[in-house]
MMTF fields as JSON, N, C-alpha, C and O atoms, coordinates in Angstrom:
{
  "mmtfVersion": "1.0.0",
  "mmtfProducer": "UNKNOWN",
  "numBonds": 649,
  "numAtoms": 652,
  "numGroups": 163,
  "numChains": 1,
  "numModels": 1,
  "chainsPerModel": [1],
  "groupsPerChain": [163],
  "chainIdList": ["A"],
  "bondAtomList": [4, 2, 8, 6, 12, 10, 16, 14, 20, 18, 24, 22, 28, 26, 32, 30, 36, 34, 40, 38, 44, 42, 48, 46, 52, 50, 56, 54, 60, 58, 64, 62, 68, 66, 72, 70, 76, 74, 80, 78, 84, 82, 88, 86, 92, 90, 96, 94, 100, 98, 104, 102, 108, 106, 112, 110, 116, 114, 120, 118, 124, 122, 128, 126, 132, 130, 136, 134, 140, 138, 144, 142, 148, 146, 152, 150, 156, 154, 160, 158, 164, 162, 168, 166, 172, 170, 176, 174, 180, 178, 184, 182, 188, 186, 192, 190, 196, 194, 200, 198, 204, 202, 208, 206, 212, 210, 216, 214, 220, 218, 224, 222, 228, 226, 232, 230, 236, 234, 244, 242, 248, 246, 252, 250, 256, 254, 260, 258, 264, 262, 268, 266, 272, 270, 276, 274, 280, 278, 284, 282, 288, 286, 292, 290, 296, 294, 300, 298, 304, 302, 308, 306, 312, 310, 316, 314, 320, 318, 324, 322, 328, 326, 332, 330, 336, 334, 340, 338, 344, 342, 348, 346, 352, 350, 356, 354, 360, 358, 364, 362, 372, 370, 376, 374, 380, 378, 384, 382, 388, 386, 392, 390, 396, 394, 400, 398, 404, 402, 408, 406, 412, 410, 416, 414, 420, 418, 424, 422, 428, 426, 432, 430, 436, 434, 440, 438, 444, 442, 448, 446, 452, 450, 456, 454, 460, 458, 464, 462, 468, 466, 472, 470, 476, 474, 480, 478, 484, 482, 488, 486, 492, 490, 496, 494, 500, 498, 504, 502, 508, 506, 512, 510, 516, 514, 520, 518, 524, 522, 528, 526, 532, 530, 536, 534, 540, 538, 544, 542, 548, 546, 552, 550, 556, 554, 560, 558, 564, 562, 568, 566, 572, 570, 576, 574, 580, 578, 584, 582, 588, 586, 592, 590, 596, 594, 600, 598, 604, 602, 608, 606, 612, 610, 616, 614, 620, 618, 624, 622, 628, 626, 632, 630, 636, 634, 640, 638, 644, 642, 648, 646],
  "bondOrderList": [1, 1, 1, 1, 1, 1, 1, 1, 1, 1, 1, 1, 1, 1, 1, 1, 1, 1, 1, 1, 1, 1, 1, 1, 1, 1, 1, 1, 1, 1, 1, 1, 1, 1, 1, 1, 1, 1, 1, 1, 1, 1, 1, 1, 1, 1, 1, 1, 1, 1, 1, 1, 1, 1, 1, 1, 1, 1, 1, 1, 1, 1, 1, 1, 1, 1, 1, 1, 1, 1, 1, 1, 1, 1, 1, 1, 1, 1, 1, 1, 1, 1, 1, 1, 1, 1, 1, 1, 1, 1, 1, 1, 1, 1, 1, 1, 1, 1, 1, 1, 1, 1, 1, 1, 1, 1, 1, 1, 1, 1, 1, 1, 1, 1, 1, 1, 1, 1, 1, 1, 1, 1, 1, 1, 1, 1, 1, 1, 1, 1, 1, 1, 1, 1, 1, 1, 1, 1, 1, 1, 1, 1, 1, 1, 1, 1, 1, 1, 1, 1, 1, 1, 1, 1, 1, 1, 1, 1, 1, 1],
  "groupList": [{"groupName": "UNK", "atomNameList": ["N", "CA", "C", "O"], "elementList": ["N", "C", "C", "O"], "formalChargeList": [0, 0, 0, 0], "bondAtomList": [1, 0, 2, 1, 3, 2], "bondOrderList": [1, 1, 2], "singleLetterCode": "X", "chemCompType": "L-PEPTIDE LINKING"}],
  "groupTypeList": [0, 0, 0, 0, 0, 0, 0, 0, 0, 0, 0, 0, 0, 0, 0, 0, 0, 0, 0, 0, 0, 0, 0, 0, 0, 0, 0, 0, 0, 0, 0, 0, 0, 0, 0, 0, 0, 0, 0, 0, 0, 0, 0, 0, 0, 0, 0, 0, 0, 0, 0, 0, 0, 0, 0, 0, 0, 0, 0, 0, 0, 0, 0, 0, 0, 0, 0, 0, 0, 0, 0, 0, 0, 0, 0, 0, 0, 0, 0, 0, 0, 0, 0, 0, 0, 0, 0, 0, 0, 0, 0, 0, 0, 0, 0, 0, 0, 0, 0, 0, 0, 0, 0, 0, 0, 0, 0, 0, 0, 0, 0, 0, 0, 0, 0, 0, 0, 0, 0, 0, 0, 0, 0, 0, 0, 0, 0, 0, 0, 0, 0, 0, 0, 0, 0, 0, 0, 0, 0, 0, 0, 0, 0, 0, 0, 0, 0, 0, 0, 0, 0, 0, 0, 0, 0, 0, 0, 0, 0, 0, 0, 0, 0],
  "groupIdList": [1, 2, 3, 4, 5, 6, 7, 8, 9, 10, 11, 12, 13, 14, 15, 16, 17, 18, 19, 20, 21, 22, 23, 24, 25, 26, 27, 28, 29, 30, 31, 32, 33, 34, 35, 36, 37, 38, 39, 40, 41, 42, 43, 44, 45, 46, 47, 48, 49, 50, 51, 52, 53, 54, 55, 56, 57, 58, 59, 60, 61, 62, 63, 64, 65, 66, 67, 68, 69, 70, 71, 72, 73, 74, 75, 76, 77, 78, 79, 80, 81, 82, 83, 84, 85, 86, 87, 88, 89, 90, 91, 92, 93, 94, 95, 96, 97, 98, 99, 100, 101, 102, 103, 104, 105, 106, 107, 108, 109, 110, 111, 112, 113, 114, 115, 116, 117, 118, 119, 120, 121, 122, 123, 124, 125, 126, 127, 128, 129, 130, 131, 132, 133, 134, 135, 136, 137, 138, 139, 140, 141, 142, 143, 144, 145, 146, 147, 148, 149, 150, 151, 152, 153, 154, 155, 156, 157, 158, 159, 160, 161, 162, 163],
  "secStructList": [7, 7, 7, 1, 7, 7, 7, 6, 6, 2, 2, 2, 2, 2, 2, 2, 2, 2, 2, 2, 2, 2, 6, 2, 2, 2, 2, 6, 6, 7, 5, 7, 6, 6, 1, 1, 7, 5, 2, 2, 2, 2, 2, 2, 2, 6, 6, 2, 2, 2, 2, 2, 2, 2, 2, 6, 6, 6, 6, 7, 7, 6, 6, 6, 6, 1, 1, 7, 7, 2, 2, 2, 2, 2, 2, 1, 2, 2, 2, 2, 2, 2, 2, 2, 2, 2, 2, 2, 6, 6, 6, 7, 7, 2, 2, 2, 2, 2, 2, 2, 2, 2, 2, 2, 6, 2, 2, 2, 2, 2, 2, 2, 6, 6, 7, 7, 6, 6, 6, 6, 6, 1, 5, 2, 2, 2, 2, 6, 6, 6, 1, 1, 1, 7, 7, 7, 7, 5, 6, 2, 2, 2, 2, 2, 2, 2, 6, 2, 2, 2, 2, 2, 2, 2, 2, 0, 0, 0, 0, 0, 1, 7, 7],
  "xCoordList": [66.344, 65.38, 65.494, 65.318, 65.866, 66.158, 64.867, 64.815, 63.981, 62.918, 61.83, 61.554, 61.151, 60.138, 59.448, 58.717, 58.553, 57.471, 57.934, 58.974, 56.038, 56.685, 54.89, 53.933, 54.992, 53.424, 53.142, 53.909, 51.81, 51.391, 51.759, 52.179, 51.267, 52.226, 53.595, 53.93, 54.555, 56.097, 56.632, 57.618, 55.213, 56.23, 55.303, 55.182, 54.787, 53.968, 54.953, 55.26, 55.143, 56.783, 57.837, 58.601, 58.179, 59.338, 59.11, 59.533, 58.393, 57.643, 57.527, 57.902, 56.76, 57.257, 58.267, 58.486, 59.245, 60.643, 61.014, 60.817, 61.592, 62.026, 61.456, 62.213, 60.458, 59.658, 59.776, 59.633, 60.147, 60.255, 61.709, 62.181, 62.287, 64.082, 64.181, 64.806, 63.209, 63.723, 63.213, 63.719, 61.625, 61.281, 62.143, 62.075, 62.838, 63.969, 65.118, 65.251, 65.961, 65.951, 66.098, 67.052, 64.41, 64.051, 64.153, 64.794, 63.455, 63.432, 64.932, 65.126, 65.744, 66.82, 67.062, 67.806, 66.379, 66.103, 68.266, 69.353, 68.061, 69.437, 69.027, 68.044, 70.172, 70.015, 71.567, 72.708, 71.381, 72.396, 73.689, 73.634, 75.161, 76.533, 76.486, 76.679, 76.176, 76.775, 75.654, 75.889, 74.556, 73.648, 72.766, 71.901, 72.488, 71.842, 70.288, 69.481, 70.386, 68.484, 68.649, 69.49, 67.256, 66.955, 66.041, 65.454, 65.754, 64.63, 63.311, 62.295, 63.794, 61.715, 61.924, 61.003, 62.848, 63.229, 62.894, 62.063, 64.202, 63.97, 62.11, 61.52, 61.529, 59.625, 58.763, 57.946, 59.147, 58.287, 58.797, 58.099, 60.019, 60.366, 59.873, 59.4, 60.031, 59.297, 57.637, 56.785, 57.55, 55.289, 55.372, 54.227, 55.98, 55.793, 55.476, 54.491, 57.0, 57.228, 56.207, 55.283, 56.404, 54.703, 53.684, 53.263, 53.094, 51.723, 52.268, 51.33, 53.113, 53.165, 53.113, 52.854, 53.35, 53.183, 51.325, 50.807, 50.781, 49.946, 48.639, 47.456, 49.409, 48.9, 48.361, 47.163, 49.728, 49.877, 49.221, 49.384, 48.487, 47.312, 46.581, 45.833, 46.354, 44.849, 44.009, 42.809, 45.505, 45.071, 45.128, 44.661, 45.808, 45.759, 47.33, 47.859, 47.142, 48.242, 49.183, 48.975, 50.428, 51.657, 52.132, 51.923, 52.674, 53.626, 53.213, 54.011, 51.332, 50.269, 51.531, 52.425, 51.127, 51.518, 54.112, 54.952, 54.11, 56.192, 55.559, 55.038, 55.079, 54.852, 54.583, 53.433, 54.915, 55.309, 54.031, 53.44, 53.435, 52.709, 53.916, 55.131, 53.412, 54.04, 55.294, 56.313, 55.22, 55.588, 57.115, 58.233, 56.951, 57.842, 58.958, 60.079, 58.165, 58.48, 59.799, 61.02, 58.686, 59.976, 61.099, 62.265, 60.676, 62.401, 63.033, 64.228, 62.601, 63.951, 64.796, 64.454, 66.08, 66.103, 65.678, 64.912, 66.483, 65.983, 66.748, 66.654, 67.441, 67.846, 67.388, 67.648, 66.399, 66.427, 64.222, 63.46, 63.957, 62.427, 63.313, 63.11, 64.154, 64.144, 64.812, 65.115, 64.874, 65.166, 63.6, 63.0, 63.268, 62.051, 61.058, 60.64, 60.837, 60.545, 60.512, 59.613, 62.043, 62.724, 61.996, 61.306, 62.664, 61.815, 60.682, 60.458, 59.772, 58.369, 57.867, 56.848, 58.197, 57.478, 58.353, 57.916, 59.567, 60.748, 60.085, 60.294, 59.387, 58.151, 57.676, 56.738, 57.284, 55.987, 57.065, 56.641, 55.639, 56.393, 56.15, 55.31, 57.186, 57.29, 56.674, 57.058, 55.366, 54.618, 53.745, 53.801, 53.08, 52.461, 53.312, 52.865, 54.398, 55.292, 55.207, 55.049, 55.249, 55.162, 53.715, 53.496, 52.966, 51.219, 51.334, 51.488, 51.371, 51.416, 52.484, 52.017, 53.61, 54.286, 53.526, 53.42, 53.118, 52.2, 50.777, 50.293, 50.462, 49.267, 49.03, 48.14, 50.222, 50.17, 50.901, 50.866, 51.521, 51.988, 50.497, 49.616, 50.399, 49.29, 47.626, 46.906, 47.552, 46.831, 47.396, 46.65, 48.663, 48.847, 49.698, 50.494, 49.195, 48.847, 48.025, 47.959, 47.084, 45.693, 45.113, 44.057, 46.093, 45.768, 46.089, 45.303, 47.968, 47.97, 47.391, 47.173, 46.94, 46.006, 44.562, 43.59, 44.624, 42.981, 43.501, 42.763, 44.804, 45.035, 45.817, 46.548, 45.432, 45.918, 47.497, 47.983, 48.075, 49.483, 48.603, 48.436, 47.954, 47.812, 48.34, 49.108, 47.103, 47.147, 48.713, 48.954, 49.962, 51.188, 51.892, 52.922, 51.444, 51.881, 51.789, 52.408, 50.095, 49.702, 50.81, 51.295, 50.963, 52.127, 51.44, 50.423, 52.81, 53.013, 50.853, 49.915, 51.412, 50.754, 49.159, 48.435, 48.789, 47.574, 46.948, 46.005, 47.857, 47.345, 47.34, 46.848, 48.315, 48.676, 47.809, 48.529, 47.077, 47.182, 47.091, 46.998, 47.083, 47.709, 48.783, 48.776, 49.614, 51.58, 52.089, 52.581, 51.783, 52.625, 54.062, 54.38, 54.854, 55.012, 54.452, 54.309, 54.01, 52.805, 54.955, 56.119, 54.256, 55.279, 54.577, 53.587, 55.438, 54.528, 55.883, 56.258, 56.443, 56.642, 55.796, 54.717, 56.019, 55.126, 55.08, 56.049, 53.448, 53.171, 54.322, 55.075, 54.035, 55.287, 56.988, 57.962, 56.905, 58.463, 58.614, 59.71, 57.687, 57.573, 56.928, 56.992, 56.272, 56.057, 57.2, 57.405, 58.031, 59.266, 60.287, 61.135, 59.954, 61.548, 60.317, 61.136, 59.295, 58.642, 58.911, 59.074, 59.186, 58.972, 59.906, 60.586, 60.056, 61.182, 63.021, 64.096, 62.827, 64.059, 64.784, 65.939, 63.646, 63.471, 63.622, 64.318, 63.25, 63.383, 65.264, 65.975, 65.673, 66.941, 68.194, 69.271, 67.15, 68.219, 69.054, 69.885, 67.739, 67.621, 68.702, 69.84, 68.116, 68.27, 70.366, 71.149, 70.467, 72.438, 72.646, 73.685, 71.965, 71.825, 72.278, 73.124, 71.947, 71.414, 72.535, 72.868, 72.981, 74.128, 75.629, 76.845, 75.145, 76.588, 77.005, 78.214, 76.272, 76.573, 75.929, 75.654, 75.625, 75.334, 73.796, 72.839, 73.812, 72.69, 71.696, 70.715],
  "yCoordList": [-40.479, -38.591, -38.672, -39.744, -37.175, -37.364, -35.999, -35.589, -35.524, -34.972, -35.643, -36.81, -34.938, -35.859, -35.673, -35.939, -34.983, -34.814, -34.069, -33.599, -34.35, -33.727, -33.746, -34.112, -33.163, -32.375, -33.794, -34.756, -33.636, -34.591, -34.018, -34.651, -32.373, -32.272, -32.535, -33.206, -32.53, -32.493, -33.757, -33.975, -35.026, -36.227, -36.67, -37.857, -35.753, -35.754, -35.273, -35.609, -34.335, -34.015, -34.617, -34.628, -35.114, -36.075, -37.133, -37.033, -38.077, -39.023, -38.946, -39.694, -37.559, -37.36, -36.787, -36.754, -36.094, -36.016, -37.01, -37.511, -37.56, -39.243, -40.405, -41.369, -40.374, -41.311, -40.871, -41.575, -39.187, -39.168, -39.067, -38.469, -39.655, -39.17, -41.016, -41.233, -41.949, -42.466, -43.616, -44.686, -42.696, -43.592, -43.164, -43.629, -42.202, -41.175, -42.472, -43.018, -43.011, -43.718, -44.954, -45.634, -45.403, -47.037, -46.751, -47.516, -45.544, -45.262, -45.386, -45.325, -45.53, -45.452, -47.154, -47.978, -47.168, -49.657, -49.395, -49.882, -48.962, -49.695, -51.653, -51.994, -52.323, -52.614, -52.906, -52.713, -53.241, -53.01, -53.816, -54.966, -53.016, -52.871, -54.072, -54.619, -54.799, -56.499, -57.348, -58.451, -56.62, -58.098, -58.199, -58.251, -58.297, -58.788, -59.081, -60.01, -57.657, -57.024, -56.052, -55.229, -56.686, -55.35, -54.601, -54.848, -53.502, -52.902, -53.124, -52.597, -54.288, -54.408, -55.922, -56.691, -56.02, -56.482, -55.647, -55.713, -54.28, -53.211, -52.414, -51.775, -52.691, -52.423, -52.924, -52.394, -54.567, -55.743, -55.475, -56.031, -54.621, -54.401, -54.22, -54.609, -52.766, -51.072, -51.042, -50.235, -52.493, -52.422, -53.227, -53.584, -53.612, -54.979, -54.327, -54.475, -53.377, -52.723, -51.278, -51.083, -50.723, -49.945, -50.558, -50.136, -51.807, -52.147, -52.654, -52.825, -52.89, -52.943, -51.46, -51.111, -51.1, -49.72, -49.091, -48.515, -49.326, -49.463, -50.127, -49.792, -51.414, -52.176, -51.901, -51.901, -51.497, -50.791, -49.191, -48.655, -48.845, -47.913, -47.935, -46.986, -49.4, -49.865, -50.383, -50.625, -50.707, -51.481, -53.646, -54.687, -53.304, -54.717, -54.996, -56.01, -57.531, -57.427, -57.501, -58.381, -56.539, -56.082, -57.423, -57.549, -58.066, -59.312, -59.996, -60.811, -59.942, -60.143, -59.961, -60.665, -58.571, -57.922, -58.212, -58.048, -58.641, -59.435, -60.581, -59.938, -61.57, -63.039, -63.632, -64.053, -63.863, -63.962, -63.86, -62.781, -64.976, -64.49, -63.985, -64.123, -63.542, -62.942, -63.689, -63.292, -65.049, -66.221, -66.021, -65.956, -65.941, -66.681, -64.994, -64.786, -64.399, -62.974, -62.934, -62.783, -63.169, -62.793, -63.623, -63.353, -64.681, -65.639, -65.441, -65.378, -65.199, -64.257, -63.381, -62.594, -63.423, -61.922, -61.07, -61.243, -60.277, -58.88, -58.887, -58.293, -59.758, -60.252, -61.565, -61.811, -62.499, -63.435, -62.955, -63.677, -61.75, -61.782, -60.77, -61.368, -59.558, -59.215, -60.115, -59.618, -61.595, -62.762, -63.078, -63.055, -63.377, -64.191, -62.885, -63.127, -61.798, -60.881, -60.915, -61.083, -60.668, -61.193, -61.856, -61.521, -63.494, -64.883, -64.305, -63.998, -64.025, -64.142, -63.329, -63.824, -62.268, -61.928, -61.849, -61.19, -62.727, -63.048, -62.975, -62.436, -63.773, -64.081, -63.816, -64.514, -62.4, -62.066, -60.834, -59.889, -60.126, -59.61, -58.311, -57.772, -58.115, -56.365, -55.356, -54.374, -55.41, -54.847, -54.725, -53.875, -56.086, -56.488, -55.788, -54.982, -56.236, -55.433, -54.017, -53.714, -53.222, -51.996, -50.91, -49.698, -52.146, -51.692, -51.852, -50.796, -52.887, -52.96, -51.931, -51.278, -51.6, -50.461, -48.896, -48.201, -48.66, -48.038, -47.385, -46.333, -49.53, -48.629, -49.037, -48.688, -49.876, -49.193, -47.927, -47.412, -47.7, -46.091, -45.523, -45.824, -44.796, -44.495, -44.488, -43.522, -45.427, -45.671, -45.597, -45.798, -45.306, -44.951, -43.668, -43.324, -43.094, -41.37, -41.087, -40.181, -42.058, -41.11, -41.803, -41.669, -42.402, -42.718, -41.866, -41.49, -41.41, -40.245, -39.132, -38.42, -38.628, -37.733, -37.924, -37.781, -38.282, -38.146, -38.41, -39.025, -37.99, -38.024, -36.761, -36.181, -36.473, -35.395, -35.547, -36.658, -34.357, -34.264, -35.42, -36.589, -34.601, -35.245, -37.561, -38.302, -37.66, -38.989, -39.904, -41.069, -38.539, -39.763, -39.584, -40.252, -38.326, -39.262, -40.136, -40.501, -40.361, -41.92, -43.166, -43.355, -43.759, -45.147, -46.651, -47.337, -46.495, -47.742, -49.17, -49.75, -48.882, -49.703, -49.796, -50.772, -48.441, -47.304, -48.399, -49.177, -48.184, -49.106, -50.067, -50.486, -50.848, -52.458, -52.819, -53.647, -52.641, -53.153, -54.658, -55.154, -55.397, -56.789, -57.609, -58.738, -56.493, -57.093, -56.304, -55.183, -57.362, -57.198, -57.902, -58.839, -56.647, -55.837, -54.716, -54.519, -53.772, -52.57, -51.728, -52.124, -50.538, -49.632, -48.135, -47.779, -47.44, -46.106, -45.145, -44.08, -45.796, -45.218, -44.546, -45.107, -42.874, -42.269, -43.335, -44.012, -43.501, -44.076, -43.289, -43.69, -42.552, -41.601, -42.19, -41.829, -43.138, -43.224, -44.31, -44.665, -45.03, -46.779, -46.176, -46.665, -44.677, -44.694, -44.364, -44.751, -43.001, -43.314, -43.642, -43.238, -45.006, -45.788, -46.61, -47.129, -46.809, -47.54, -47.055, -47.891, -45.618, -44.643, -43.985, -44.467, -42.636, -41.462, -42.302, -42.033, -42.969, -42.74, -44.49, -44.789, -45.266, -46.156, -46.187, -47.145, -45.452, -45.193, -44.552, -44.906, -43.465, -43.028, -44.024, -43.908, -45.199, -45.969, -47.502, -48.41, -46.614, -48.015, -47.289, -47.687, -46.201, -44.877, -45.284, -45.539, -45.113, -45.049, -46.344, -46.227, -47.777, -49.064, -48.75, -49.534, -48.062, -48.276, -48.099, -48.637, -46.535, -45.385, -46.518, -46.538, -46.934, -47.791, -47.663, -47.896, -47.153, -47.105, -47.956, -49.118, -47.376, -48.627, -47.958, -48.453, -46.792, -46.23, -44.918, -44.391],
  "zCoordList": [-19.465, -20.005, -18.29, -17.71, -17.426, -16.861, -16.298, -15.138, -17.391, -16.552, -15.873, -16.151, -14.941, -13.971, -14.153, -13.2, -15.498, -15.725, -17.338, -17.799, -18.016, -19.146, -19.512, -18.831, -20.926, -20.937, -22.243, -22.286, -23.295, -23.222, -25.216, -26.185, -24.997, -26.627, -26.144, -27.12, -25.463, -25.33, -25.846, -26.551, -25.015, -25.654, -27.088, -27.393, -27.765, -29.128, -30.539, -31.683, -29.589, -30.726, -30.5, -31.465, -29.625, -29.243, -30.476, -31.628, -29.949, -30.782, -32.43, -33.333, -32.382, -34.309, -34.812, -36.023, -33.63, -34.377, -34.6, -35.707, -33.761, -33.156, -34.739, -34.849, -35.689, -35.766, -37.43, -38.429, -37.28, -38.64, -38.976, -39.943, -38.155, -37.784, -39.021, -40.059, -38.16, -38.049, -39.22, -39.557, -39.815, -40.815, -42.379, -43.517, -41.835, -43.301, -43.296, -44.391, -42.158, -43.057, -43.122, -43.501, -42.46, -42.965, -44.515, -45.236, -45.058, -46.706, -47.357, -48.571, -46.589, -47.83, -47.675, -48.206, -47.01, -46.696, -45.892, -46.204, -45.44, -44.785, -43.732, -43.074, -44.039, -42.614, -41.38, -41.801, -40.322, -39.867, -40.137, -40.574, -39.795, -40.381, -40.514, -41.599, -39.246, -39.256, -40.371, -40.867, -40.575, -41.362, -41.169, -42.044, -39.649, -38.472, -38.719, -38.74, -38.898, -39.125, -40.68, -41.043, -41.412, -42.336, -41.914, -40.861, -42.708, -42.105, -41.907, -41.453, -42.516, -41.586, -40.56, -40.283, -40.279, -38.823, -37.865, -36.96, -38.422, -37.253, -37.571, -36.699, -38.994, -38.291, -37.489, -36.736, -37.836, -36.889, -35.204, -34.356, -34.703, -33.334, -32.659, -31.591, -33.998, -32.904, -33.116, -32.743, -34.012, -33.994, -32.999, -32.726, -32.442, -31.738, -30.183, -29.459, -29.941, -28.335, -28.472, -27.682, -29.131, -29.97, -29.339, -28.262, -30.05, -29.007, -27.748, -26.97, -27.35, -26.029, -25.137, -23.985, -25.874, -25.333, -25.357, -24.4, -26.376, -26.658, -25.935, -26.001, -25.068, -24.361, -23.435, -23.152, -22.593, -21.585, -20.851, -19.754, -22.009, -21.907, -22.205, -22.438, -22.405, -22.783, -21.989, -22.123, -20.233, -19.63, -20.094, -19.633, -20.974, -21.821, -21.566, -22.023, -21.336, -21.096, -22.203, -23.038, -22.39, -22.716, -23.922, -25.129, -23.154, -23.729, -24.585, -25.047, -25.347, -26.754, -27.635, -28.104, -27.625, -29.379, -29.552, -30.437, -28.18, -28.916, -28.905, -29.816, -28.828, -28.914, -27.591, -27.715, -26.593, -25.766, -24.676, -24.734, -23.535, -22.895, -21.668, -21.808, -20.789, -18.786, -18.714, -19.281, -17.843, -17.711, -18.906, -18.394, -20.497, -20.896, -21.276, -21.74, -20.908, -21.09, -19.582, -19.564, -18.421, -17.226, -17.506, -17.218, -18.101, -18.188, -19.011, -18.724, -20.686, -21.259, -21.76, -22.643, -21.216, -20.993, -22.507, -23.454, -22.152, -23.671, -25.125, -26.199, -24.614, -26.311, -27.255, -28.432, -26.008, -26.149, -26.668, -27.311, -26.13, -26.434, -27.698, -28.755, -27.978, -29.276, -30.816, -31.9, -30.366, -31.443, -31.911, -32.986, -30.561, -30.956, -31.86, -32.992, -31.305, -32.359, -33.462, -34.285, -33.532, -35.02, -36.115, -37.078, -35.289, -36.25, -36.461, -37.632, -35.565, -35.819, -36.843, -37.326, -37.355, -37.967, -39.932, -40.875, -39.929, -40.018, -42.004, -43.09, -41.427, -43.32, -43.285, -43.671, -42.809, -43.277, -43.813, -44.478, -46.294, -46.746, -46.02, -45.299, -46.519, -46.133, -46.096, -45.46, -46.916, -47.564, -45.466, -44.577, -45.603, -44.167, -42.874, -42.057, -42.935, -42.125, -41.955, -40.773, -42.602, -43.068, -42.928, -42.898, -42.873, -42.238, -41.35, -40.736, -40.616, -38.826, -38.352, -37.419, -38.63, -38.45, -38.323, -37.313, -39.503, -39.748, -38.812, -38.393, -38.883, -37.906, -36.029, -35.253, -35.832, -34.548, -33.858, -32.741, -34.967, -34.427, -34.456, -33.651, -35.349, -35.942, -34.653, -34.401, -34.298, -33.389, -31.491, -30.533, -31.44, -30.664, -30.423, -29.549, -31.578, -31.669, -31.013, -30.182, -31.405, -31.24, -29.646, -29.028, -29.44, -28.055, -26.986, -26.116, -27.149, -26.617, -26.825, -25.844, -28.307, -28.088, -27.779, -28.522, -26.51, -25.917, -24.57, -23.8, -24.123, -22.287, -22.164, -22.966, -20.837, -20.665, -19.593, -19.381, -19.063, -18.946, -18.092, -18.44, -16.562, -15.493, -15.399, -14.784, -16.624, -16.809, -17.113, -16.795, -18.101, -18.043, -17.1, -17.002, -15.811, -14.563, -13.392, -12.392, -14.385, -13.301, -13.793, -14.908, -12.799, -12.087, -13.287, -13.385, -13.995, -14.934, -14.065, -14.611, -12.357, -11.727, -11.971, -11.774, -12.482, -12.116, -13.509, -13.364, -15.027, -16.188, -16.636, -17.683, -15.294, -15.71, -14.118, -13.561, -13.578, -12.063, -12.208, -11.085, -12.982, -12.035, -13.201, -13.69, -13.336, -12.818, -11.948, -11.82, -11.315, -9.864, -10.429, -11.162, -9.46, -8.129, -8.241, -9.447, -7.591, -7.543, -8.613, -8.541, -9.384, -9.787, -9.925, -10.565, -9.112, -9.215, -9.823, -9.333, -10.936, -12.249, -12.909, -13.099, -13.584, -14.481, -15.414, -15.759, -15.963, -17.313, -18.733, -19.621, -18.421, -19.717, -19.593, -20.253, -18.579, -19.383, -19.774, -20.207, -19.733, -20.486, -22.459, -23.587, -21.721, -23.236, -24.518, -25.668, -23.135, -24.292, -24.74, -25.536, -23.675, -23.749, -25.201, -25.959, -25.624, -26.63, -27.449, -28.338, -27.961, -28.554, -29.143, -30.049, -28.624, -29.127, -28.718, -29.254, -27.991, -27.303, -27.813, -28.116, -27.735, -29.166, -30.104, -30.438, -31.02, -32.183, -32.507, -33.447, -31.279, -31.136, -31.81, -32.395, -31.236, -30.801, -31.8, -31.8, -32.68, -33.715, -34.619, -34.87, -35.02, -35.787, -35.899, -36.814, -34.292, -33.808, -34.574, -35.224, -34.801, -34.402, -36.191, -36.621, -36.831, -38.262, -39.548, -40.604, -38.35, -39.107, -38.152, -38.339, -37.625, -36.889, -36.121, -36.097, -34.796, -33.864, -32.942, -33.24, -31.654, -29.947, -29.867, -29.272, -30.57, -29.896, -30.843, -30.32]
}
């Protein structure tokens, strides 16, 4: 995304619209074309990363939501982290995963609704001062990447594309 600024209203609109599209696709219960991920896997994955975004905004350690400590997170690659998330929730009933998926989304939306446009411009490090090195990039980039941009990625994957 090229914008340097975004409002809370615009961010929430993008999140809600993209989530609606993802939920509509999940309702048809698709697996990925290669059969590797089920709809439950996608929901668990999205919920874990949304949880990390919520933790970010609340000044809490982010990686607990993906089931890793900071050291493991920093040493594993993205694919290994995502596989860890998938296997971590593989034995959970789909109804339980769906409840978590819905609950984390609801909590994240509620948190975003308390924020001002200026809050979105604050740096990642403002919200995560104990996560060096200092990162001056506005926090909204992480929210976008773990919500509507992430939903669009998974929608594309489930439809047989790559993004």
